[in-house]
Coordinates of C-alpha atoms in Angstrom, one line a residue:
M1 CA 2.7 6.3 -25.6
A2 CA 2.8 3.7 -28.3
T3 CA -0.5 2.7 -29.7
V4 CA -1.9 -0.5 -31.0
G5 CA -2.6 -0.6 -34.7
A6 CA -4.0 -3.1 -37.1
H7 CA -1.8 -3.3 -40.2
I8 CA -1.7 -6.6 -41.9
I9 CA 1.8 -7.8 -42.8
S10 CA 3.4 -11.1 -43.8
A11 CA 6.7 -10.8 -41.9
D12 CA 7.6 -13.6 -39.5
L13 CA 7.6 -11.9 -36.1
S14 CA 8.0 -13.5 -32.8
P15 CA 4.8 -15.2 -31.5
A16 CA 5.4 -13.4 -28.2
Y17 CA 4.4 -10.2 -30.0
C18 CA 1.9 -11.3 -32.6
R19 CA 0.3 -14.5 -34.0
D20 CA -2.5 -15.4 -36.4
T21 CA -4.8 -18.4 -36.0
T22 CA -6.9 -19.5 -38.9
P23 CA -10.0 -21.3 -37.7
S24 CA -10.8 -23.0 -41.1
S25 CA -7.7 -25.1 -40.9
G26 CA -7.7 -25.6 -37.2
K27 CA -3.9 -25.1 -37.1
S28 CA -1.9 -22.2 -35.7
K29 CA -0.1 -20.3 -38.5
R30 CA 1.8 -17.1 -38.8
N31 CA 0.9 -15.9 -42.3
Q32 CA -1.3 -12.8 -41.9
I33 CA -0.4 -11.1 -38.6
L34 CA -2.1 -8.2 -36.8
K35 CA 0.8 -5.9 -36.1
R36 CA 1.1 -2.9 -33.8
R37 CA 1.2 0.5 -35.4
L38 CA 4.9 0.9 -34.3
A39 CA 7.2 -1.7 -35.9
V40 CA 9.2 -4.2 -33.9
S41 CA 12.9 -4.2 -34.6
N42 CA 14.7 -7.3 -35.9
E43 CA 16.7 -7.4 -32.7
Q44 CA 13.6 -7.4 -30.6
A45 CA 12.0 -10.1 -32.7
Q46 CA 15.1 -12.3 -32.6
A47 CA 15.5 -11.8 -28.8
S48 CA 11.8 -12.5 -28.2
T49 CA 11.9 -15.6 -30.4
A50 CA 15.0 -16.9 -28.6
S51 CA 13.5 -16.3 -25.2
R52 CA 10.3 -18.0 -26.2
S53 CA 12.0 -21.1 -27.5
T54 CA 14.1 -21.3 -24.4
A55 CA 11.1 -20.9 -22.2
A56 CA 9.3 -23.7 -24.0
T57 CA 12.0 -26.2 -23.1
R58 CA 12.8 -24.9 -19.6
S59 CA 11.2 -26.3 -16.6
F60 CA 10.2 -24.3 -13.6
A61 CA 13.4 -23.8 -11.6
H62 CA 12.4 -22.9 -8.0
N63 CA 15.6 -21.1 -7.3
E64 CA 15.3 -18.9 -10.4
L65 CA 11.7 -17.9 -9.5
E66 CA 12.9 -17.0 -6.0
A67 CA 15.7 -14.9 -7.4
E68 CA 13.3 -13.1 -9.7
T69 CA 11.0 -12.5 -6.8
K70 CA 13.8 -11.0 -4.7
R71 CA 14.7 -8.7 -7.6
R72 CA 11.1 -7.4 -7.8
V73 CA 11.1 -6.8 -4.0
S74 CA 14.4 -4.9 -4.0
V75 CA 14.0 -2.6 -7.0
D76 CA 11.6 0.3 -7.5
E77 CA 11.0 -0.3 -11.2
Y78 CA 8.2 -2.7 -10.6
C79 CA 6.3 0.1 -8.8
S80 CA 5.7 2.0 -12.0
E81 CA 2.0 2.5 -12.5
G82 CA -0.3 1.9 -15.5
N83 CA -0.5 3.9 -18.6
G84 CA -3.6 5.9 -17.5
K85 CA -5.6 5.2 -20.7
R86 CA -9.3 5.6 -20.5
L87 CA -12.6 5.0 -22.5
K88 CA -11.6 7.8 -24.9
D89 CA -8.4 6.1 -25.8
Y90 CA -10.2 2.8 -26.4
F91 CA -12.5 4.4 -29.0
D92 CA -9.6 6.4 -30.6
E93 CA -7.4 3.4 -31.0
A94 CA -10.3 1.1 -31.9
E95 CA -11.2 3.5 -34.7
R96 CA -7.7 3.4 -36.1
M97 CA -7.6 -0.3 -35.8
I98 CA -10.9 -0.8 -37.7
R99 CA -9.9 1.6 -40.4
S100 CA -6.5 0.0 -40.9
S101 CA -8.0 -3.5 -41.3
S102 CA -11.2 -2.5 -43.1
S103 CA -9.9 -4.0 -46.3
D104 CA -8.9 -7.2 -44.7
G105 CA -11.3 -10.1 -45.0
G106 CA -9.2 -12.4 -42.9
P107 CA -10.2 -14.5 -40.0
P108 CA -9.9 -13.7 -36.3
R109 CA -6.3 -13.5 -35.1
W110 CA -4.2 -12.8 -32.0
F111 CA -2.1 -9.7 -31.4
S112 CA 0.1 -8.5 -28.5
P113 CA -0.2 -4.8 -27.6
L114 CA 3.1 -2.9 -27.7
E115 CA 2.4 -1.3 -24.3
C116 CA 2.7 -4.8 -22.7
G117 CA 6.4 -4.7 -23.5
P118 CA 8.9 -7.6 -22.7
H119 CA 7.9 -10.1 -20.1
S120 CA 9.7 -12.6 -17.9
P121 CA 10.3 -16.0 -19.6
H122 CA 8.4 -17.5 -16.7
S123 CA 5.3 -15.4 -17.2
P124 CA 2.1 -17.3 -17.8
L125 CA 0.1 -16.7 -21.0
L126 CA -3.0 -14.4 -20.8
L127 CA -5.5 -14.5 -23.6
F128 CA -8.0 -11.7 -23.7
L129 CA -11.3 -12.6 -25.3
P130 CA -13.3 -9.5 -26.3
G131 CA -16.9 -8.8 -25.9
I132 CA -19.4 -8.0 -28.6
D133 CA -17.2 -5.3 -30.1
G134 CA -14.5 -7.9 -31.1
V135 CA -11.8 -5.2 -31.3
G136 CA -9.6 -6.7 -28.6
L137 CA -8.7 -3.5 -26.8
G138 CA -10.9 -4.0 -23.8
L139 CA -7.9 -4.2 -21.5
I140 CA -6.2 -1.1 -22.9
R141 CA -6.0 0.6 -19.5
H142 CA -4.3 -2.5 -18.1
H143 CA -1.8 -3.4 -20.8
Q144 CA 1.3 -1.9 -19.3
R145 CA 0.9 -3.6 -15.9
L146 CA -0.4 -6.9 -17.3
G147 CA 2.6 -7.0 -19.6
K148 CA 5.0 -7.0 -16.7
I149 CA 3.7 -10.3 -15.3
F150 CA 1.9 -12.0 -18.3
D151 CA 2.5 -12.8 -21.9
V152 CA -0.5 -11.0 -23.2
W153 CA -2.4 -11.9 -26.4
S154 CA -5.6 -10.3 -27.4
L155 CA -8.1 -11.7 -29.9
H156 CA -9.2 -9.5 -32.7
I157 CA -12.4 -10.4 -34.6
P158 CA -12.6 -8.2 -37.8
V159 CA -15.9 -6.4 -38.5
K160 CA -16.6 -8.4 -41.6
D161 CA -15.8 -11.8 -40.0
R162 CA -18.7 -14.2 -39.6
T163 CA -17.0 -17.1 -37.8
S164 CA -19.5 -19.1 -35.8
F165 CA -19.4 -19.5 -32.1
T166 CA -18.2 -23.1 -32.5
G167 CA -15.5 -21.8 -34.9
L168 CA -14.3 -19.2 -32.3
V169 CA -14.2 -21.9 -29.6
K170 CA -12.1 -24.1 -31.8
L171 CA -9.8 -21.3 -32.6
I172 CA -9.2 -20.4 -29.0
E173 CA -9.0 -24.1 -28.1
T174 CA -6.3 -24.7 -30.7
T175 CA -4.2 -21.9 -29.3
V176 CA -4.7 -23.1 -25.7
R177 CA -3.8 -26.7 -26.5
S178 CA -0.7 -25.6 -28.5
E179 CA 0.6 -23.3 -25.8
N180 CA -0.1 -25.9 -23.1
C181 CA 2.1 -28.4 -25.1
L182 CA 4.9 -25.8 -25.2
S183 CA 4.6 -24.9 -21.4
P184 CA 2.7 -27.7 -19.7
K185 CA 3.7 -26.5 -16.2
R186 CA 2.3 -23.0 -16.6
P187 CA -1.3 -22.0 -16.3
I188 CA -3.1 -20.2 -19.1
Y189 CA -5.3 -17.2 -18.2
L190 CA -8.5 -16.5 -20.1
V191 CA -9.9 -13.0 -19.5
G192 CA -13.3 -12.4 -21.1
E193 CA -16.2 -10.1 -21.0
S194 CA -19.7 -10.8 -22.3
L195 CA -19.1 -12.9 -25.4
G196 CA -15.5 -13.5 -24.4
A197 CA -16.6 -14.7 -21.0
C198 CA -18.9 -17.3 -22.7
L199 CA -16.1 -18.3 -24.9
A200 CA -13.8 -18.8 -21.9
L201 CA -16.4 -21.0 -20.1
A202 CA -16.9 -23.0 -23.3
V203 CA -13.2 -23.7 -23.8
A204 CA -12.7 -24.5 -20.1
S205 CA -15.6 -27.0 -20.2
R206 CA -14.1 -28.8 -23.2
N207 CA -10.6 -28.9 -21.7
P208 CA -10.9 -29.8 -18.0
R209 CA -7.4 -31.3 -17.9
I210 CA -5.6 -28.1 -19.0
D211 CA -4.6 -25.7 -16.2
L212 CA -6.8 -22.7 -17.0
V213 CA -7.6 -19.6 -14.9
L214 CA -10.7 -17.7 -15.9
V215 CA -11.3 -14.0 -15.1
L216 CA -14.9 -13.2 -16.2
S217 CA -16.9 -10.0 -16.5
K218 CA -20.6 -9.7 -17.7
S219 CA -20.7 -13.4 -18.2
S220 CA -23.0 -16.2 -19.3
K221 CA -26.7 -15.8 -18.6
C222 CA -26.6 -12.0 -18.3
T223 CA -25.6 -11.7 -22.0
T224 CA -29.0 -12.8 -23.1
C225 CA -30.5 -9.6 -21.6
I226 CA -28.8 -7.8 -24.5
C227 CA -31.2 -9.4 -26.9
S228 CA -34.4 -8.8 -24.9
G229 CA -35.3 -5.2 -24.7
N230 CA -32.4 -4.1 -22.6
P231 CA -31.2 -0.5 -22.6
L232 CA -28.0 -1.6 -24.3
K233 CA -30.0 -2.7 -27.3
M234 CA -31.6 0.8 -27.5
V235 CA -28.1 2.2 -27.9
M236 CA -27.2 -0.3 -30.5
D237 CA -30.4 0.4 -32.5
N238 CA -29.6 4.1 -32.4
V239 CA -26.1 3.3 -33.8
V240 CA -27.5 1.2 -36.6
K241 CA -30.1 3.7 -37.6
G242 CA -27.6 6.5 -37.4
L243 CA -29.8 8.5 -35.0
S244 CA -28.4 11.3 -32.9
Q245 CA -28.2 11.1 -29.1
Q246 CA -31.7 10.7 -27.6
P247 CA -32.8 12.4 -24.3
T248 CA -33.8 9.0 -23.0
I249 CA -30.3 7.6 -23.5
E250 CA -28.9 10.5 -21.5
Q251 CA -30.9 9.3 -18.5
L252 CA -29.8 5.7 -18.6
S253 CA -26.4 5.9 -16.9
Q254 CA -23.0 7.6 -17.0
D255 CA -21.8 4.7 -19.0
L256 CA -24.2 5.4 -21.9
V257 CA -23.3 9.1 -21.8
A258 CA -19.7 8.2 -22.3
V259 CA -20.6 5.9 -25.2
S260 CA -23.0 8.4 -26.8
S261 CA -20.2 10.8 -27.8
Y262 CA -18.6 8.0 -29.8
L263 CA -21.6 6.7 -31.7
P264 CA -19.9 7.2 -35.1
V265 CA -17.0 5.0 -34.0
L266 CA -19.4 2.5 -32.4
A267 CA -21.2 2.4 -35.8
D268 CA -17.9 1.4 -37.5
I269 CA -17.2 -1.3 -34.9
L270 CA -20.8 -2.6 -35.1
P271 CA -22.5 -1.9 -38.4
K272 CA -26.0 -3.2 -38.7
E273 CA -25.1 -6.6 -40.3
T274 CA -22.3 -7.1 -37.8
L275 CA -24.5 -6.2 -34.8
L276 CA -27.3 -8.6 -35.9
W277 CA -24.7 -11.4 -36.3
K278 CA -23.1 -10.6 -32.9
L279 CA -26.5 -10.7 -31.2
E280 CA -27.2 -14.2 -32.6
L281 CA -23.7 -15.2 -31.6
L282 CA -24.4 -14.1 -28.1
K283 CA -27.5 -16.2 -27.9
A284 CA -25.6 -19.3 -29.0
A285 CA -22.7 -18.5 -26.7
S286 CA -24.9 -18.0 -23.6
A287 CA -26.9 -21.1 -24.2
Y288 CA -23.8 -23.2 -24.8
A289 CA -22.0 -21.8 -21.7
N290 CA -24.9 -22.3 -19.4
A291 CA -25.5 -25.9 -20.5
R292 CA -21.8 -26.8 -19.8
L293 CA -21.2 -25.0 -16.5
H294 CA -21.1 -28.4 -14.7
A295 CA -18.1 -29.4 -16.8
V296 CA -16.0 -26.3 -15.9
K297 CA -13.3 -27.3 -13.4
A298 CA -11.0 -24.3 -13.9
Q299 CA -10.2 -21.8 -11.2
T300 CA -12.5 -18.8 -11.9
L301 CA -12.6 -15.2 -10.7
V302 CA -16.0 -13.6 -11.4
L303 CA -16.2 -9.7 -11.5
S304 CA -19.5 -7.9 -11.1
S305 CA -20.5 -4.3 -11.0
G306 CA -22.8 -2.7 -8.5
K307 CA -24.0 0.1 -10.7
D308 CA -24.3 -1.7 -14.0
Q309 CA -27.6 -0.3 -15.3
L310 CA -27.5 -2.4 -18.4
L311 CA -27.1 -5.9 -17.2
P312 CA -27.9 -7.8 -13.9
S313 CA -24.2 -8.1 -13.2
Q314 CA -24.3 -8.8 -9.4
E315 CA -27.1 -11.4 -9.7
E316 CA -25.3 -13.2 -12.5
G317 CA -22.0 -13.1 -10.5
Q318 CA -23.6 -14.8 -7.5
R319 CA -25.3 -17.4 -9.7
L320 CA -22.1 -18.2 -11.5
T321 CA -20.0 -18.6 -8.4
S322 CA -22.6 -20.9 -6.9
A323 CA -22.5 -23.1 -10.0
L324 CA -18.7 -23.2 -10.3
P325 CA -16.8 -25.2 -7.6
K326 CA -13.5 -23.4 -7.9
S327 CA -14.7 -19.8 -8.2
Q328 CA -14.6 -16.5 -6.2
L329 CA -16.7 -13.4 -6.7
R330 CA -15.4 -9.8 -6.5
S331 CA -18.1 -7.1 -6.6
F332 CA -17.3 -3.5 -7.4
E333 CA -20.2 -1.5 -5.9
D334 CA -19.3 1.9 -7.3
H335 CA -18.6 0.9 -10.9
G336 CA -20.8 0.5 -13.9
H337 CA -21.0 -1.6 -17.1
F338 CA -17.6 -0.9 -18.6
L339 CA -15.7 -2.3 -15.7
F340 CA -12.3 -2.8 -17.4
L341 CA -12.3 0.8 -18.8
E342 CA -13.2 2.6 -15.6
D343 CA -11.0 4.5 -13.2
G344 CA -10.3 2.8 -9.9
V345 CA -10.3 -0.7 -11.4
D346 CA -6.9 -2.4 -11.8
L347 CA -7.0 -6.0 -13.1
V348 CA -3.5 -6.8 -11.8
T349 CA -4.4 -5.7 -8.3
I350 CA -7.6 -7.7 -8.4
I351 CA -5.8 -10.8 -9.5
K352 CA -3.1 -10.3 -6.8
G353 CA -5.7 -9.6 -4.1
A354 CA -7.6 -12.8 -4.9
S355 CA -4.3 -14.8 -4.8
Y356 CA -5.0 -15.9 -8.4
Y357 CA -1.5 -15.1 -9.8
R358 CA 0.7 -18.1 -10.2
R359 CA 3.4 -19.3 -12.6
G360 CA 3.2 -23.0 -11.8
R361 CA 0.6 -25.7 -11.3
S362 CA 0.0 -24.5 -7.8
L363 CA 0.3 -21.2 -6.0
D364 CA 3.6 -20.5 -4.3
Y365 CA 2.9 -17.7 -1.8
I366 CA 6.6 -16.7 -1.8
S367 CA 7.9 -17.0 -5.3
D368 CA 4.7 -15.9 -6.9
F369 CA 4.3 -12.9 -4.7
M370 CA 4.6 -9.4 -6.1
P371 CA 5.1 -6.5 -3.7
P372 CA 2.5 -3.8 -3.6
T373 CA 3.0 -0.9 -6.0
A374 CA 3.0 2.7 -4.7
T375 CA -0.6 3.2 -5.8
E376 CA -1.8 -0.1 -4.2
F377 CA 0.0 0.8 -0.9
N378 CA -1.3 4.4 -0.8
E379 CA -4.9 3.2 -1.4
L380 CA -4.7 0.6 1.3
N381 CA -2.9 3.0 3.7
E382 CA -5.6 5.7 3.0
E383 CA -8.2 3.3 4.3
N384 CA -6.4 3.0 7.6
R385 CA -5.5 6.7 7.8
W386 CA -8.3 7.5 10.2
M387 CA -7.2 4.7 12.5
S388 CA -3.6 6.0 12.5
V389 CA -4.7 9.5 13.3
L390 CA -7.1 8.4 16.0
M391 CA -4.8 5.8 17.6
S392 CA -1.6 7.9 17.2
P393 CA 0.6 4.8 17.5
V394 CA 3.9 5.0 19.4
M395 CA 6.5 2.6 18.1
L396 CA 9.7 1.9 20.1
S397 CA 12.6 -0.4 19.1
T398 CA 15.8 -1.6 20.8
L399 CA 19.2 -1.1 19.3
E400 CA 21.9 -3.8 19.6
D401 CA 23.4 -2.0 22.6
G402 CA 20.1 -2.2 24.4
K403 CA 19.1 1.4 24.0
I404 CA 15.4 2.0 23.5
V405 CA 14.6 4.6 20.8
R406 CA 11.4 5.9 19.2
G407 CA 10.9 4.6 15.7
L408 CA 12.0 1.4 14.0
S409 CA 15.8 2.0 13.7
G410 CA 16.4 -1.1 15.9
I411 CA 14.9 -3.4 13.2
P412 CA 17.6 -5.0 11.1
S413 CA 17.4 -4.2 7.4
E414 CA 18.8 -7.5 6.2
G415 CA 16.8 -10.7 6.6
P416 CA 15.9 -13.2 7.6
V417 CA 14.1 -11.6 10.5
L418 CA 11.3 -13.1 12.5
L419 CA 9.1 -10.8 14.6
V420 CA 7.3 -12.7 17.3
G421 CA 4.6 -11.0 19.4
Y422 CA 1.3 -10.8 21.2
H423 CA -1.9 -10.7 19.1
N424 CA -4.2 -8.0 20.2
L425 CA -8.0 -8.4 20.1
M426 CA -9.1 -9.1 16.5
G427 CA -5.5 -8.4 15.4
F428 CA -6.1 -4.8 14.5
E429 CA -2.6 -3.8 15.5
V430 CA -1.3 -5.0 12.1
H431 CA -3.3 -2.2 10.3
T432 CA -0.9 0.4 11.5
M433 CA 2.2 -1.7 12.1
V434 CA 2.7 -3.1 8.7
P435 CA 2.3 0.2 6.8
Q436 CA 4.7 1.9 9.2
F437 CA 7.4 -0.6 8.5
L438 CA 7.1 0.0 4.8
I439 CA 7.0 3.8 5.2
E440 CA 9.8 4.2 7.7
R441 CA 12.2 1.4 6.8
K442 CA 11.0 0.1 3.4
I443 CA 10.5 -3.3 5.0
L444 CA 7.6 -5.4 3.9
L445 CA 6.4 -7.6 6.7
R446 CA 5.1 -11.0 5.5
G447 CA 2.5 -12.0 8.0
L448 CA 1.9 -15.7 8.7
T449 CA -1.9 -15.6 8.8
H450 CA -4.6 -18.0 9.8
P451 CA -5.6 -20.1 6.7
I452 CA -9.3 -19.0 7.1
L453 CA -8.3 -15.8 5.1
F454 CA -7.3 -18.0 2.1
V455 CA -10.0 -20.7 2.0
D456 CA -13.3 -20.1 0.4
S457 CA -16.5 -21.8 1.4
K458 CA -19.5 -22.4 -0.8
D459 CA -21.9 -23.2 2.0
G460 CA -21.4 -19.9 3.8
G461 CA -19.5 -21.5 6.7
L462 CA -16.5 -19.2 6.2
P463 CA -16.4 -15.4 5.6
D464 CA -16.3 -13.8 2.1
L465 CA -12.6 -13.6 1.0
G466 CA -13.0 -10.2 -0.7
P467 CA -12.5 -8.0 2.4
Y468 CA -9.1 -9.8 3.0
D469 CA -7.7 -9.0 -0.4
K470 CA -5.7 -6.1 1.1
F471 CA -3.9 -8.5 3.5
R472 CA -2.8 -10.7 0.6
I473 CA -1.7 -7.7 -1.4
M474 CA 0.5 -6.7 1.5
G475 CA 2.1 -10.1 1.6
A476 CA 0.1 -12.2 4.1
V477 CA 0.6 -15.9 3.7
P478 CA -1.2 -18.9 5.2
V479 CA 0.7 -20.1 8.3
S480 CA 2.4 -23.4 7.6
A481 CA 5.8 -25.0 8.0
V482 CA 6.4 -24.9 4.3
N483 CA 5.6 -21.2 3.9
F484 CA 7.6 -20.4 7.1
Y485 CA 10.6 -22.3 5.6
K486 CA 10.3 -20.4 2.3
L487 CA 10.1 -17.1 4.0
M488 CA 13.2 -17.7 6.0
S489 CA 15.1 -19.2 3.1
S490 CA 14.3 -16.1 1.0
K491 CA 15.6 -13.8 3.8
S492 CA 12.2 -12.1 4.3
H493 CA 10.9 -10.2 7.3
A494 CA 8.2 -12.5 8.7
L495 CA 5.6 -11.7 11.3
L496 CA 4.5 -14.6 13.6
Y497 CA 1.9 -14.7 16.4
P498 CA 2.3 -18.1 18.2
G499 CA -0.9 -17.4 20.1
G500 CA -2.8 -17.3 16.9
M501 CA -6.6 -17.1 16.7
R502 CA -7.0 -18.0 20.4
E503 CA -5.0 -15.0 21.4
A504 CA -6.8 -12.7 18.9
M505 CA -10.2 -13.8 20.1
H506 CA -9.5 -13.8 23.8
R507 CA -12.3 -13.3 26.3
K508 CA -12.8 -10.5 28.7
G509 CA -10.3 -10.6 31.5
E510 CA -7.7 -12.3 29.3
E511 CA -6.1 -9.1 28.0
Y512 CA -2.3 -9.2 27.5
K513 CA -2.2 -12.9 28.3
L514 CA -0.2 -15.1 26.0
F515 CA -1.7 -18.3 24.7
W516 CA 1.4 -19.9 23.2
P517 CA 1.7 -23.6 22.4
E518 CA 4.2 -25.8 24.2
T519 CA 6.1 -26.6 21.0
S520 CA 9.1 -24.5 19.9
E521 CA 9.4 -25.5 16.3
F522 CA 9.7 -21.9 15.0
V523 CA 12.9 -21.4 17.0
R524 CA 14.6 -24.3 15.3
M525 CA 13.4 -23.2 11.9
A526 CA 14.7 -19.7 12.4
A527 CA 18.0 -21.1 13.6
T528 CA 18.3 -23.2 10.5
F529 CA 18.7 -20.0 8.5
G530 CA 20.4 -17.9 11.1
A531 CA 17.4 -15.6 11.5
T532 CA 17.2 -12.6 13.9
I533 CA 14.3 -13.0 16.2
I534 CA 12.7 -9.8 17.6
P535 CA 10.1 -10.2 20.4
F536 CA 7.6 -7.4 20.7
G537 CA 4.4 -6.4 22.5
T538 CA 1.5 -4.1 21.7
V539 CA -0.9 -2.6 24.2
G540 CA -3.9 -0.3 23.8
E541 CA -6.3 -2.1 21.5
D542 CA -7.8 -4.4 24.2
D543 CA -8.7 -1.3 26.2
V544 CA -10.5 0.2 23.2
A545 CA -12.6 -2.9 22.7
Q546 CA -13.8 -3.0 26.3
D547 CA -14.8 0.6 26.9
W548 CA -14.1 4.0 25.5
Y549 CA -12.9 6.8 27.7
P550 CA -11.0 9.9 26.6
R551 CA -7.7 8.5 27.9
R552 CA -8.1 5.2 26.0
G553 CA -7.2 4.4 22.4
R554 CA -3.5 5.1 21.9
F555 CA -1.5 2.2 20.6
Y556 CA 2.0 1.4 21.9
Y557 CA 4.4 -1.0 20.2
Y558 CA 7.7 -2.1 21.8
F559 CA 10.2 -4.2 19.8
G560 CA 12.7 -5.8 22.1
K561 CA 16.4 -6.4 21.7
P562 CA 17.1 -8.6 18.6
I563 CA 18.0 -12.2 19.5
E564 CA 20.6 -13.7 17.1
T565 CA 20.4 -17.3 16.1
K566 CA 23.2 -17.1 13.5
G567 CA 25.9 -19.7 14.3
R568 CA 23.6 -21.5 16.7
K569 CA 22.1 -24.0 14.2
Q570 CA 23.7 -27.1 15.8
E571 CA 23.1 -25.9 19.3
L572 CA 19.4 -25.3 18.7
R573 CA 18.8 -28.6 17.1
D574 CA 18.7 -29.9 20.6
K575 CA 15.0 -29.7 21.7
K576 CA 15.9 -28.7 25.2
K577 CA 18.1 -25.8 24.1
A578 CA 15.5 -24.7 21.5
H579 CA 12.8 -24.8 24.2
E580 CA 14.9 -22.7 26.5
L581 CA 15.2 -20.0 23.8
Y582 CA 11.5 -20.3 23.2
L583 CA 10.8 -19.6 26.8
E584 CA 13.2 -16.7 26.7
I585 CA 11.4 -15.2 23.7
K586 CA 8.0 -15.6 25.4
S587 CA 9.4 -14.0 28.6
E588 CA 10.7 -11.0 26.5
V589 CA 7.3 -10.5 24.9
E590 CA 5.7 -10.5 28.4
N591 CA 8.3 -8.0 29.5
C592 CA 7.6 -5.8 26.5
L593 CA 3.9 -5.8 27.4
A594 CA 4.6 -5.0 31.0
Y595 CA 7.0 -2.1 30.0
L596 CA 4.3 -0.5 27.8
K597 CA 1.5 -0.9 30.4
E598 CA 3.7 0.9 33.0
K599 CA 5.2 3.6 30.8
R600 CA 1.9 4.7 29.1
E601 CA 0.6 5.9 32.5
N602 CA 3.2 8.7 32.2
D603 CA 2.1 9.6 28.6
P604 CA 0.8 13.2 28.7
Y605 CA -0.9 12.6 25.3
R606 CA -2.6 9.3 26.1
N607 CA -5.8 11.3 26.3
I608 CA -7.4 11.5 22.9
L609 CA -8.4 15.1 23.4
A610 CA -4.8 16.1 24.2
R611 CA -3.7 14.4 21.0
L612 CA -6.3 16.1 18.9
I613 CA -5.4 19.5 20.3
Y614 CA -1.7 18.9 19.6
Q615 CA -2.4 17.7 16.0
A616 CA -4.8 20.7 15.4
T617 CA -1.9 23.0 16.4
H618 CA 1.0 21.2 14.7
G619 CA -0.8 19.4 11.9
F620 CA -2.4 16.0 11.7
T621 CA 0.7 14.6 10.0
S622 CA 2.9 15.6 12.9
Q623 CA 4.2 13.0 15.3
V624 CA 2.5 13.3 18.7
P625 CA 5.0 13.2 21.6
T626 CA 4.8 10.5 24.3
F627 CA 6.4 9.5 27.6
D628 CA 10.2 9.9 28.2
L629 CA 12.2 6.9 27.3

């Protein structure tokens, strides 16, 4: 794997790969450039420069974005995972970078890690603002994945540099304003930790009219703890004094144990004079950021750690999200201080789950969507594995000739396809249905979901959005006419429950009763694009919610015969004709429910004990038989 180095050269490479910003002049220049250890070829530089200049003059073409989204959905190359680098790699590469640039007395500058690779011309810019170390490799574990969807620049602050906090703010601000002029329709992401988080807040407060998205870790007020008897200062003091590992340090946390083996490298990154300067810088940064929180209008994602034994990460995260009007909090209960360098933390997944990734002024849930990677899907599917084993779902579909078969072979592979069905209690049926479509048919269902899963509330009136990240990662979108139109036009497989929240929150005695509205607008929209409509029903969950007997608990899905609307656009423009089809679809859903309720009575494995015995004999991954079709 290529590494990031720190050689200083004077070649004129593409700004997409490296750039130098001199704070003293306040202008962006390309004289002394922080280059990667592996050289960039002339062809790469020319190609990148050309694409950059083209992107600067190109407006956001919606059809091009949709085409790019379809490409990502259809190919497997996007599902490649991260580069797997860890804390050890950070220190190894930081040491090489520090040694390579030790003779350089230049100012802070931008560099783009080689692991990030080429990016789409529509990719937004991401600026990483480092913490107290100043190296700029804090996202080393995320470079490969970030580079696929962002134009990544990292700020490197040389060890000997003494640029003031105001100077650093102006440096970043100059870059932000310059890039905003080049691409005014694209957002700029500022990812910062500790000192970098304060810098991001400061820049955002000074530029409220620029479209910024902040992703912050160990931010604002909590950085002052570093300078007030915090365990982290104990580690720093030991580095400065050149002491060996102390027994008390070993007891602080796993984070400090990891750091302790790299004390010599840490001493090179933060020698005594630099450490004292950075601590003073942190004081100024924290005071400035806290005083200007009221002026921050940017969309902000705050990340906190549940086991951070160095800083009050969770308390600060809650305080910050309360102070910022357009912010969300994501808490990682099982992670410590070095969040970006720990296993199990994927910044791209976090951004996707929060619906914070966009390439235009506003989020487009269709063109900005990125399908889940293999790792993301496996992690989410693992959470539902117990439910799948316990419920042992039976899925039936109908072929074009009307034959009912077990499995999903009756579902068309080509879209647009609209699945219309009955919403079980609390909507838990989607937990096993959506993954099964992806596993068996490689079809990603885009669920049209209640907007409550996408709207945050500062007054506590709505639930925390964090638990719903998995639905957004799997493609859920807020139900609206615009999103429905875009899904159909992009030939997606959409999932619609006309009964909505009322059906999912039905009362006792209302099981398997449809609460559909009188309007039939989805029929005419589907006909506009010649979509195939598949009515379906699900039974079993409502029984589980009421009482638990050994025979209860198995889920049954029945997808009826596909209803074609292709070639019926003109016919279904007539409201009467559209309503007739609407009633036909509703009737088919009711028939699906009735079929399942009747047939499950003959299922020899409806009893949970019978299913467990079968799985114990044949393996828990085996398919449990059901009634005869």
